[in-house]
Coordinates of C-alpha atoms and ligand atoms in Angstrom, one line a residue:
X125 CA 122.9 49.9 134.5
X126 CA 124.4 50.5 137.7
X127 CA 124.8 54.6 138.6
X128 CA 128.2 55.9 139.3
X129 CA 128.9 58.0 142.0
X130 CA 130.9 60.2 139.3
X131 CA 127.6 60.8 137.1
X132 CA 126.1 61.7 140.5
X133 CA 128.8 64.3 141.4
X134 CA 128.3 65.9 137.5
X135 CA 124.5 65.8 137.6
X136 CA 125.1 67.5 141.1
X137 CA 127.4 70.4 139.7
X138 CA 124.7 71.0 137.0
X139 CA 122.0 71.2 139.5
X140 CA 124.2 73.6 141.3
X141 CA 125.2 75.7 138.4
X142 CA 121.6 76.5 137.6
X143 CA 119.7 79.3 139.7
X144 CA 116.3 78.3 137.9
X145 CA 114.5 75.9 140.1
X146 CA 112.6 74.6 137.0
X147 CA 116.1 73.8 135.6
X148 CA 117.2 72.1 138.7
X149 CA 114.3 70.1 138.8
X150 CA 114.3 69.1 135.2
X151 CA 117.8 67.9 135.6
X152 CA 117.0 65.8 138.9
X153 CA 114.2 64.3 137.6
X154 CA 115.9 63.5 134.1
X155 CA 118.3 61.8 136.3
X156 CA 116.2 60.1 138.7
X157 CA 113.7 58.7 136.2
X158 CA 116.7 56.4 135.0
X159 CA 117.3 54.6 138.4
X160 CA 115.7 52.0 140.3
X161 CA 115.7 50.1 143.6
X162 CA 118.5 50.7 146.3
X163 CA 120.3 53.1 143.5
X164 CA 117.0 55.2 143.1
X165 CA 117.1 55.7 147.3
X166 CA 120.3 56.1 147.8
X167 CA 120.8 58.8 144.6
X168 CA 117.9 60.6 145.9
X169 CA 119.1 60.6 149.7
X170 CA 122.5 61.8 148.6
X171 CA 121.0 65.0 146.4
X172 CA 119.2 66.0 149.4
X173 CA 122.5 66.0 151.7
X174 CA 121.6 62.9 153.5
X175 CA 123.9 60.1 154.1
X176 CA 121.7 57.7 156.2
X177 CA 117.9 57.2 156.4
X178 CA 116.2 59.9 158.4
X179 CA 115.8 58.9 162.2
X180 CA 118.9 56.3 161.3
X181 CA 121.0 56.5 164.5
X182 CA 124.2 55.5 162.6
X183 CA 126.4 59.0 162.3
X184 CA 129.6 59.1 160.1
X185 CA 131.8 60.7 162.6
X186 CA 134.5 61.5 160.1
X187 CA 135.4 64.9 160.9
X188 CA 137.7 67.8 159.5
X189 CA 141.0 65.9 161.0
X190 CA 140.7 62.6 158.9
X191 CA 140.3 65.1 155.6
X192 CA 143.1 67.0 156.8
X193 CA 145.3 63.7 157.2
X194 CA 144.7 62.9 153.9
X195 CA 145.5 66.1 152.6
X196 CA 148.8 66.4 154.3
X197 CA 149.9 62.9 153.0
X198 CA 149.8 64.3 149.6
X199 CA 153.1 66.3 149.7
X200 CA 152.0 69.6 149.5
X201 CA 153.6 72.5 151.6
X202 CA 151.3 74.0 154.3
X203 CA 151.6 77.8 152.9
X204 CA 150.3 76.0 149.3
X205 CA 147.7 74.4 151.2
X206 CA 146.3 77.4 153.2
X207 CA 146.4 79.6 150.0
X208 CA 144.3 77.0 148.0
X209 CA 142.0 77.0 151.2
X210 CA 141.5 80.6 151.2
X211 CA 140.5 80.4 147.4
X212 CA 137.6 78.2 147.9
X213 CA 136.4 78.5 151.6
X214 CA 134.4 75.3 151.0
X215 CA 136.2 71.9 151.9
X216 CA 135.2 69.9 148.9
X217 CA 136.6 72.3 146.1
X218 CA 139.6 72.3 148.4
X219 CA 140.0 68.8 148.7
X220 CA 139.6 68.3 145.2
X221 CA 142.4 71.0 144.3
X222 CA 144.5 69.3 146.6
X223 CA 143.9 65.9 144.9
X224 CA 144.4 67.3 141.5
X225 CA 147.5 69.2 142.3
X226 CA 149.0 66.0 143.6
X227 CA 148.1 64.0 140.6
X228 CA 145.7 61.8 142.3
X229 CA 143.9 59.8 139.8
X230 CA 141.9 57.1 141.7
X231 CA 140.4 53.9 140.4
X232 CA 137.6 52.5 138.5
X233 CA 134.1 54.2 138.6
X234 CA 132.9 53.8 142.1
X235 CA 129.3 52.5 142.0
X236 CA 126.4 54.3 144.5
X237 CA 125.9 51.0 146.1
X238 CA 129.7 50.8 147.0
X239 CA 129.8 54.2 148.4
X240 CA 127.0 53.3 150.5
X241 CA 128.7 50.0 151.5
X242 CA 131.8 52.4 152.5
X243 CA 129.6 54.6 154.5
X244 CA 128.1 51.7 156.4
X245 CA 131.5 50.4 157.0
X246 CA 132.7 54.1 158.1
X247 CA 130.0 54.1 160.6
X248 CA 130.5 50.9 162.3
X249 CA 134.5 51.6 162.6
X250 CA 135.8 51.9 166.3
X251 CA 138.4 55.0 166.7
X252 CA 139.8 57.7 164.5
X253 CA 142.4 55.6 163.0
X254 CA 140.4 53.2 161.6
X255 CA 137.9 55.7 160.3
X256 CA 141.0 57.6 158.7
X257 CA 142.1 54.6 156.8
X258 CA 138.8 53.7 155.3
X259 CA 138.3 57.1 154.1
X260 CA 141.7 56.8 152.3
X261 CA 140.6 53.4 151.0
X262 CA 137.6 55.0 149.7
X263 CA 139.3 58.3 148.0
X264 CA 141.5 56.1 146.8
X265 CA 139.3 54.4 144.4
X266 CA 137.9 57.5 143.1
X267 CA 139.0 60.3 140.8
X268 CA 139.2 64.2 142.2
X269 CA 135.7 65.2 141.2
X270 CA 134.3 61.9 143.0
X271 CA 136.5 63.0 145.8
X272 CA 134.7 66.3 145.9
X273 CA 131.2 65.1 146.0
X274 CA 132.0 62.5 148.7
X275 CA 133.6 65.4 151.1
X276 CA 130.9 67.6 150.5
X277 CA 128.4 64.8 151.5
X278 CA 130.3 63.7 154.5
X279 CA 130.8 67.4 155.6
X280 CA 127.1 68.3 155.1
X281 CA 128.0 70.7 152.8
X282 CA 126.1 69.5 149.5
X283 CA 124.5 72.9 148.9
X284 CA 123.1 72.8 145.4
X285 CA 119.9 74.3 145.9
X286 CA 117.9 71.5 146.4
X287 CA 115.1 72.0 149.0
X288 CA 112.8 68.9 149.9
X289 CA 109.9 70.7 147.8
X290 CA 112.1 70.8 144.8
X291 CA 113.0 67.0 145.3
X292 CA 109.4 66.3 145.7
X293 CA 108.4 68.0 142.9
X294 CA 111.6 66.0 140.8
X295 CA 110.0 62.8 141.8
X296 CA 106.6 64.1 140.5
X297 CA 108.1 64.8 137.2
X298 CA 110.4 61.6 136.8
X299 CA 107.5 59.0 137.7
X300 CA 104.4 60.9 136.5
X301 CA 103.0 60.9 140.3
X302 CA 100.3 63.0 142.0
X303 CA 101.7 66.0 144.0
X304 CA 99.5 65.0 146.5
X305 CA 100.6 61.5 146.9
X306 CA 104.2 62.4 147.0
X307 CA 104.0 64.7 149.7
X308 CA 101.9 62.5 151.9
X309 CA 104.3 59.4 151.4
X310 CA 107.3 61.9 152.4
X311 CA 105.2 63.1 155.7
X312 CA 105.0 59.3 156.4
X313 CA 108.0 58.1 155.5
X314 CA 110.2 61.2 156.4
X315 CA 112.8 60.1 153.7
X316 CA 112.8 61.0 149.9
X317 CA 114.7 58.2 148.7
X318 CA 112.1 55.7 149.9
X319 CA 109.2 58.3 148.5
X320 CA 111.1 57.8 144.9
X321 CA 111.2 54.1 145.1
X322 CA 107.6 53.7 145.8
X323 CA 107.0 56.4 143.2
X324 CA 108.7 54.8 140.8
X325 CA 107.0 51.5 141.3
X326 CA 103.6 53.1 141.2
X327 CA 103.0 52.3 144.9
X328 CA 102.8 55.5 146.7
X329 CA 99.5 54.9 147.9
X330 CA 100.9 51.9 150.0
X331 CA 103.1 54.4 152.1
X332 CA 102.3 53.8 155.6
X333 CA 104.2 54.6 159.0
X334 CA 106.5 51.9 159.8
X335 CA 108.2 51.1 163.2
X336 CA 111.2 53.0 164.3
X337 CA 110.9 55.3 161.4
X338 CA 109.5 58.7 162.8
X339 CA 106.5 60.4 161.0
X340 CA 106.5 64.5 160.7
X341 CA 104.6 65.6 164.0
X342 CA 101.6 67.2 163.4
X343 CA 101.9 71.3 164.3
X344 CA 99.3 73.8 165.8
X345 CA 98.5 77.2 164.2
X346 CA 98.8 80.3 166.6
X347 CA 95.4 82.2 167.3
X348 CA 95.2 85.3 168.8
X349 CA 92.4 84.5 171.2
X350 CA 89.7 82.4 172.5
X351 CA 87.0 83.7 170.0
X352 CA 89.1 82.9 166.9
X353 CA 89.7 79.3 168.2
X354 CA 86.0 78.6 168.4
X355 CA 85.3 80.1 165.2
X356 CA 87.7 77.6 163.9
X357 CA 87.1 74.6 165.8
X358 CA 83.5 74.7 166.4
X359 CA 81.9 74.9 169.7
X360 CA 83.0 71.9 171.4
X361 CA 86.9 72.2 171.7
X362 CA 89.6 69.7 173.7
X363 CA 92.0 71.7 175.6
X364 CA 95.5 70.5 176.9
X365 CA 98.1 72.4 178.7
X366 CA 100.7 73.7 176.4
X367 CA 103.6 71.4 177.9
X368 CA 107.3 72.9 178.3
X369 CA 109.5 70.4 177.4
X370 CA 110.6 68.4 174.1
X371 CA 108.2 67.1 171.4
X372 CA 109.2 63.3 171.0
X373 CA 107.6 60.6 169.2
X374 CA 108.0 57.5 170.7
X375 CA 107.8 54.1 169.1
X376 CA 107.3 50.7 171.1
X377 CA 107.6 47.7 169.6
X378 CA 108.1 44.1 171.2
X379 CA 111.2 44.6 173.6
X380 CA 112.3 47.9 171.7
X381 CA 111.8 51.4 172.2
X382 CA 112.5 54.6 170.7
X383 CA 112.1 58.3 170.6
X384 CA 112.6 60.7 168.3
X385 CA 112.8 64.3 168.3
X386 CA 111.1 67.1 166.5
X387 CA 113.7 67.3 163.8
X388 CA 113.5 63.5 163.7
X389 CA 116.5 62.7 165.2
X390 CA 117.2 59.5 167.5
X391 CA 117.2 61.0 171.3
X392 CA 116.5 57.6 172.9
X393 CA 119.6 57.2 174.5
X394 CA 119.5 60.8 176.2
X395 CA 116.3 59.4 178.5
X396 CA 116.7 55.8 179.9
X397 CA 113.5 56.2 182.1
X398 CA 111.1 56.7 179.4
X399 CA 112.5 53.4 177.6
X400 CA 112.1 51.9 180.7
X401 CA 108.5 52.9 181.1
X402 CA 107.4 52.3 177.3
X403 CA 108.5 48.8 177.9
X404 CA 105.8 48.0 180.5
X405 CA 102.9 49.6 178.3
X406 CA 100.6 46.7 177.4
X407 CA 100.8 47.1 173.5
X408 CA 103.1 48.3 170.4
X409 CA 102.7 51.6 170.2
X410 CA 103.5 55.0 168.0
X411 CA 102.5 57.7 170.6
X412 CA 103.0 61.7 170.0
X413 CA 103.9 63.9 173.1
X414 CA 106.5 65.7 175.0
X415 CA 109.4 64.8 177.6
X416 CA 109.4 66.8 180.8
X417 CA 111.4 67.3 183.5
X418 CA 109.0 66.5 186.2
X419 CA 109.6 66.4 190.1
X420 CA 107.5 66.4 193.0
X421 CA 104.8 66.6 191.0
X422 CA 105.7 69.9 189.5
X423 CA 107.1 70.4 186.0
X424 CA 110.7 71.7 186.1
X425 CA 111.9 74.9 184.1
X426 CA 113.2 74.2 180.5
X427 CA 116.2 75.3 181.3
X428 CA 116.4 72.1 183.9
X429 CA 115.6 70.1 181.1
X430 CA 118.5 71.4 178.9
X431 CA 120.9 69.8 181.1
X432 CA 119.7 66.7 179.9
X433 CA 120.1 67.2 176.5
X434 CA 123.1 66.4 173.9
X435 CA 124.1 63.9 176.6
X436 CA 124.7 60.3 174.9
X437 CA 123.8 58.5 178.5
X438 CA 123.1 60.5 181.4
X439 CA 124.9 59.6 184.5
X440 CA 122.7 58.5 187.9
X441 CA 123.3 61.8 189.3
X442 CA 122.0 63.7 186.2
X443 CA 119.2 61.4 186.2
X444 CA 118.4 62.1 189.9
X445 CA 118.7 65.7 189.8
X446 CA 116.7 66.4 186.7
X447 CA 114.0 63.2 186.3
X448 CA 112.1 63.3 183.0
X449 CA 108.5 62.0 182.0
X450 CA 106.8 61.5 179.2
X451 CA 103.1 63.0 178.4
X452 CA 101.4 61.5 175.5
X453 CA 98.7 63.4 173.9
X454 CA 98.0 61.3 170.8
X455 CA 98.3 57.3 169.5
X456 CA 99.0 56.9 165.8
X457 CA 99.9 53.4 165.3
X458 CA 98.3 50.7 168.1
X459 CA 99.3 47.2 167.1
X460 CA 99.3 46.6 163.7
X461 CA 96.1 49.3 163.1
X462 CA 97.2 52.6 161.5
X463 CA 95.2 55.5 163.6
X464 CA 95.9 58.6 161.7
X465 CA 93.0 58.9 159.7
X466 CA 90.6 58.2 163.2
X467 CA 89.1 60.8 164.7
X468 CA 91.2 62.3 167.7
X469 CA 88.3 60.9 169.9
X470 CA 88.8 57.8 168.9
X471 CA 92.8 57.8 169.3
X472 CA 92.4 59.7 172.7
X473 CA 90.0 56.7 173.9
X474 CA 92.7 54.2 172.7
X475 CA 95.2 55.9 174.7
X476 CA 93.6 56.0 177.7
X477 CA 92.7 52.3 177.5
X478 CA 96.5 51.8 177.5
X479 CA 97.1 53.5 180.6
X480 CA 99.5 55.6 182.4
X481 CA 102.8 53.8 183.7
X482 CA 105.3 55.2 186.2
X483 CA 106.9 57.0 183.4
X484 CA 104.4 57.2 181.1
X485 CA 101.9 60.0 181.6
X486 CA 98.9 61.0 180.1
X487 CA 98.4 64.9 178.6
X488 CA 95.5 66.3 181.0
X489 CA 92.3 66.6 178.6
X490 CA 89.1 69.0 179.5
X491 CA 86.3 69.1 176.7
X492 CA 85.3 72.7 176.7
X493 CA 82.4 74.7 175.3
X494 CA 82.4 78.2 174.4
X495 CA 84.9 80.9 174.0
X496 CA 84.2 82.5 177.6
X497 CA 84.8 78.8 179.0
X498 CA 88.5 78.7 176.8
X499 CA 89.1 82.4 178.4
X500 CA 89.1 81.0 182.0
X501 CA 90.8 77.9 181.0
X502 CA 93.2 80.3 179.6
X503 CA 93.3 82.4 182.5
X504 CA 94.0 79.4 184.9
X505 CA 96.8 78.4 182.6
X506 CA 98.6 81.4 182.7
X507 CA 98.0 81.7 186.6
X508 CA 99.9 78.3 186.7
X509 CA 102.8 80.0 185.0
X510 CA 102.2 78.0 181.8
X511 CA 102.7 79.3 178.4
X512 CA 99.5 78.7 177.2
X513 CA 96.9 76.1 175.8
X514 CA 96.5 73.6 173.1
X515 CA 92.9 73.4 171.5
X516 CA 92.2 70.4 169.2
X517 CA 89.1 69.6 167.4
X518 CA 88.0 66.2 168.6
X519 CA 86.8 64.8 165.4
X520 CA 90.2 65.5 163.4
X521 CA 92.5 63.2 162.0
X522 CA 96.3 63.5 162.6
X523 CA 97.9 65.0 159.7
X524 CA 101.9 64.5 160.0
X525 CA 103.9 67.7 159.3
X526 CA 100.9 69.9 158.7
X527 CA 100.6 73.1 160.4
X528 CA 96.3 72.8 159.9
X529 CA 93.6 74.6 161.7
X530 CA 92.8 71.0 164.0
X531 CA 95.3 72.1 166.3
X532 CA 95.5 75.6 167.4
X533 CA 98.1 77.1 170.0
X534 CA 96.8 80.0 172.6
X535 CA 100.0 81.6 174.0
X536 CA 100.6 84.4 176.4
X537 CA 101.6 87.5 174.2
X538 CA 105.1 87.9 173.8
X539 CA 107.1 89.8 175.9
X540 CA 108.8 92.9 175.3
X541 CA 111.6 95.3 176.0
X542 CA 112.8 98.9 175.3
X543 CA 116.4 98.5 174.5
X544 CA 119.6 100.5 173.0
X545 CA 121.9 99.7 170.1
X546 CA 125.3 99.2 171.4
X547 CA 127.1 97.7 168.6
X548 CA 126.4 96.8 165.0
X549 CA 128.0 94.3 162.3
X550 CA 127.9 94.2 158.6
X551 CA 125.2 91.6 157.3
X552 CA 125.6 88.4 154.7
X553 CA 124.1 87.9 151.6
X554 CA 121.3 89.7 150.8
X555 CA 122.3 92.1 153.7
X556 CA 125.8 92.6 152.4
X557 CA 127.0 96.2 152.9
X558 CA 124.2 97.3 155.2
X559 CA 124.9 97.0 159.4
X560 CA 121.8 94.9 159.6
X561 CA 122.8 93.0 162.8
X562 CA 122.5 95.2 165.8
X563 CA 123.7 94.4 169.3
X564 CA 121.7 96.0 172.1
X565 CA 121.6 96.7 175.9
X566 CA 119.5 97.5 178.7
X567 CA 120.8 100.3 181.4
X568 CA 122.2 99.2 184.6
X569 CA 120.1 100.3 187.4
X570 CA 120.8 103.9 188.6
X571 CA 123.9 104.4 186.4
X572 CA 124.2 105.5 182.8
X573 CA 125.9 102.5 181.6
X574 CA 124.6 100.0 179.4
X575 CA 125.1 96.0 179.1
X576 CA 123.9 93.7 176.0
X577 CA 121.2 91.3 176.6
X578 CA 121.3 90.4 173.0
X579 CA 121.6 90.5 169.0
X580 CA 119.0 90.8 166.2
X581 CA 119.0 91.2 162.5
X582 CA 115.3 90.6 161.8
X583 CA 112.2 93.1 161.8
X584 CA 112.9 96.2 160.0
X585 CA 112.2 97.2 156.8
X586 CA 115.0 97.2 154.2
X587 CA 114.5 101.6 154.2
X588 CA 114.9 101.3 158.2
X589 CA 117.9 99.5 157.6
X590 CA 119.1 101.7 155.3
X591 CA 118.4 104.5 157.3
X592 CA 119.8 102.9 160.8
X593 CA 123.3 101.9 158.7
X594 CA 123.7 105.8 158.1
X595 CA 123.0 106.7 161.4
X596 CA 125.2 103.9 163.0
X597 CA 128.3 105.1 161.0
X598 CA 127.6 108.6 162.5
X599 CA 127.9 107.6 166.1
X600 CA 130.4 105.0 165.9
X601 CA 132.7 105.1 168.6
X602 CA 135.4 102.2 167.9
X603 CA 135.7 100.2 164.4
X604 CA 136.9 96.8 164.6
X605 CA 136.2 96.1 160.9
X606 CA 133.6 93.6 161.2
X607 CA 132.2 94.7 164.5
X608 CA 131.5 98.5 165.6
X609 CA 130.7 99.7 168.9
X610 CA 128.2 102.9 169.0
X611 CA 127.0 105.5 171.2
X612 CA 124.0 104.8 173.1
X613 CA 121.3 106.6 171.0
X614 CA 118.8 104.4 169.1
X615 CA 116.1 102.9 171.1
X616 CA 114.3 99.6 169.7
X617 CA 111.6 97.5 171.0
X618 CA 112.4 94.0 170.9
X619 CA 109.8 90.9 171.2
X620 CA 111.5 87.5 172.8
X621 CA 110.2 84.2 173.7
X622 CA 112.3 83.9 177.0
X623 CA 115.0 85.7 179.2
X624 CA 117.7 83.2 179.8
X625 CA 120.9 83.2 182.1
X626 CA 123.8 83.5 179.8
X627 CA 127.7 83.8 179.9
X628 CA 127.8 85.1 176.6
X629 CA 127.1 88.9 177.9
X630 CA 128.4 90.7 180.8
X631 CA 124.9 91.4 181.6
X632 CA 124.5 87.8 182.6
X633 CA 121.5 87.3 180.5
X634 CA 120.6 86.7 176.9
X635 CA 117.1 86.9 175.2
X636 CA 115.7 83.7 173.2
X637 CA 114.4 84.3 169.8
X638 CA 114.8 88.5 169.8
X639 CA 113.2 89.9 167.0
X640 CA 113.0 93.9 166.4
X641 CA 109.3 95.1 166.8
X642 CA 109.7 98.8 166.6
X643 CA 112.2 101.4 166.1
X644 CA 111.5 103.8 168.9
X645 CA 112.4 106.9 167.4
X646 CA 110.4 108.9 170.2
X647 CA 111.7 107.4 173.4
X648 CA 114.5 108.9 175.2
X649 CA 117.1 106.5 175.9
X650 CA 116.9 107.5 179.5
X651 CA 113.6 105.6 179.5
X652 CA 114.8 102.4 178.5
X653 CA 114.1 99.0 180.6
X654 CA 116.9 98.3 183.1
X655 CA 118.9 95.1 184.0
X656 CA 116.8 94.3 187.1
X657 CA 113.6 94.1 184.7
X658 CA 115.6 91.7 182.8
X659 CA 116.7 89.9 186.0
X660 CA 112.7 89.9 187.2
X661 CA 112.0 88.2 183.6
X662 CA 114.5 85.6 184.0
X663 CA 113.2 84.7 187.6
X664 CA 109.7 84.8 186.8
X665 CA 110.3 81.9 184.4
X666 CA 113.0 79.8 186.2
X667 CA 110.4 78.1 188.6
X668 CA 109.0 74.8 189.0
X669 CA 105.2 75.1 187.8
X670 CA 102.2 73.1 188.0
X671 CA 101.1 71.6 184.6
X672 CA 98.2 69.4 184.2
X673 CA 99.2 66.0 183.8
X674 CA 97.6 62.7 184.3
X675 CA 100.2 60.4 185.9
X676 CA 99.7 56.8 187.3
X677 CA 98.0 56.4 191.1
X678 CA 100.9 55.1 193.1
Ligands
AMP970 P1 105.3 76.1 169.5 O1 106.5 75.2 169.8 O2 105.0 77.4 170.2 O3 105.4 76.3 168.0 O4 104.3 75.4 169.9 C1 104.0 74.0 169.3 C2 104.4 73.1 170.2 O5 104.0 72.7 171.4 C3 104.3 71.6 169.6 O6 105.3 71.5 168.6 C4 104.7 70.4 171.2 O7 106.0 70.4 171.3 C5 104.1 71.7 172.1 N1 103.2 71.1 172.9 C6 103.0 71.3 174.1 N2 101.8 70.8 174.7 C7 101.1 70.1 173.8 C8 100.1 69.3 173.4 N3 99.2 69.2 174.7 N4 99.5 69.2 172.4 C9 100.5 69.3 171.1 N5 101.5 69.9 170.9 C10 102.1 70.5 172.2

C-alpha cells in the first residue's frame, strides 16, 4: 500500500506529542515496519528532517519569500497574518492556519513518492518564479495538515524530537535488526533511509562504502600528554602534524571528483585546484585528509583559508591569493577494494604507492618509540607554531564516525584570559529566568575602560549561575529588557580556542569557542588581562607556519 504524506504528517504529530523516547521509537517503528523500498527510504529521511540523501549536492532553494507569496495570495489582511504568526512562531503551524482560514481544501492524498518527485522538480527549477509556481502546484494538491508537514520539511523545522540514535533504534525494532549492524551501516552509508531499506531486506551486512556518498570521518580522542598516548597505543606510535585546515573526504572515480566536508556536505566547487589534482591520480580512490591554504612552502593561517569558504566558484584572484592543496593521510577505498578493515600500515603503503601530485600531498609520517620521543616531536611541532600532533596506532582499522583510541590528538593547552563581565542576557530553555549569557571584556591598556571580546554561557554550575544572577541584578547600569549592562565587577577566567579579528566587538577581536573556566572571586578587576595581550595572542596565530607535508618533487 502506498504511503501518503498525510499518514507521515499524522505520525510526525504523534511522535512530537510525546516526550517519552521509548514511545517515539515505538511509534516510528510501527510506521516504518509497514513500508518498503523507496517509500521506506524517503519516509525515514523525511522524519529525520532531510529532503535529499546525505552528501547529495541538490538543495531546494525555496525560502520564506515563496511561502510568503503563497500566503499573501490567500486574501487575508496583513494585520491578521502577523497576529497568526505571533500566535505560532513556527512557519509550518502558521502556514497551516492561514490555509485553514482561507478554506484551502487541497486535492487527493499525495503519495510519498510524488512528494519526492516534486522536491526533485523544485531543486531543478531555474529561478524564484519557477520555484514559487511549482510550490503552489504542490500545495494545491494537499490539505492544510500535509502543507504544514511539507513547510516544516522545506524550512528545516521538523523538530519532532527524533535524534539519529532514536531513528536507529526504531529501525532495530521495526525490522528486528542487530543494533551494532544498524550503526555500522549508518557510519558507512550516512543515510538512515538507506539503512532502513537494507534492514527491511535483512541485508545490513552488505552495507559498503559507495562512490560519491561520504562516509563519516574517523575522529581522534584527546590525550593529556605523551605518556598517556604511549599507554594507550603501545610503544610504536605513528606521528603526524595536526593540520590546520578543513577536513575533507575525497572521492575520485574515473573523471569525476568530489570533496565532502566533515559534516558530509559536498564542497567540491569551492576547491577546483584539488579537483584537477585528483583527476591526475593513477587510480580510483576514497581519501581522508585536509584542505590547507598553502603558499611558498608554508601553511597559511586558518583565517586565510576562511576566505575560500562558502564561495561556490572562487574567482581567479581568490585562488591566486589563497591557493589550496589537499593533504591526504588515509586511503579508505582503492579501485574496488574496501580497505576500512585493513591495518593503517597497509592503507598508508598503498597511499604512498599512489604518490603525490601537484595538488595532492601526503601527510608527513614518522614512526617513533616511547614517550620521550613523542614529547620531542610535540615540542618541535609547537616550535613551528603548530597546534599539536595526531598519534596513530599502525595496526588499527579505519572506524568511520568513531572517536576511538586508535587515533589520539595531543594539543597545546588551551589559552585562557582573565576578563570582566560587562553585560548579561536572560537564558533560554533550561536557563530561562537566569542571567546565564554574559558578555565579557578586557581592559584597554592604561585606562579604566573595558571593551568586549566575547560572550559565554557555559562552564558555571547552576548554583553559581543563580548567585551570579543576583549579583548581576544588583550591579546593573542599564536594563534594556533583553540585555543589560553591568558595572565591571565580576572577574572570570575564560578558556578559548583562538583569538580572531572581528567587527562584532569594539575591541576588534572575538574569542573563538569561549568557555568559562572559573569565577575568580579573589582576583581584583584592576589585574585582569588587557587589550594588548589579546592583540598579541591574535597576531601569534595569524602567521603562515611550517607544517610537515610531503609534496611532489618539482
Ligand atoms: P579537533 O578538531 O581538535 O577535534 O581535532 C580533530 C581534527 O583534527 C580532525 O577532525 C581533523 O580534521 C584534524 N586533523 C588534523 N591533522 C590530522 C591528521 N594528521 N590526521 C587526522 N586528523 C587530523
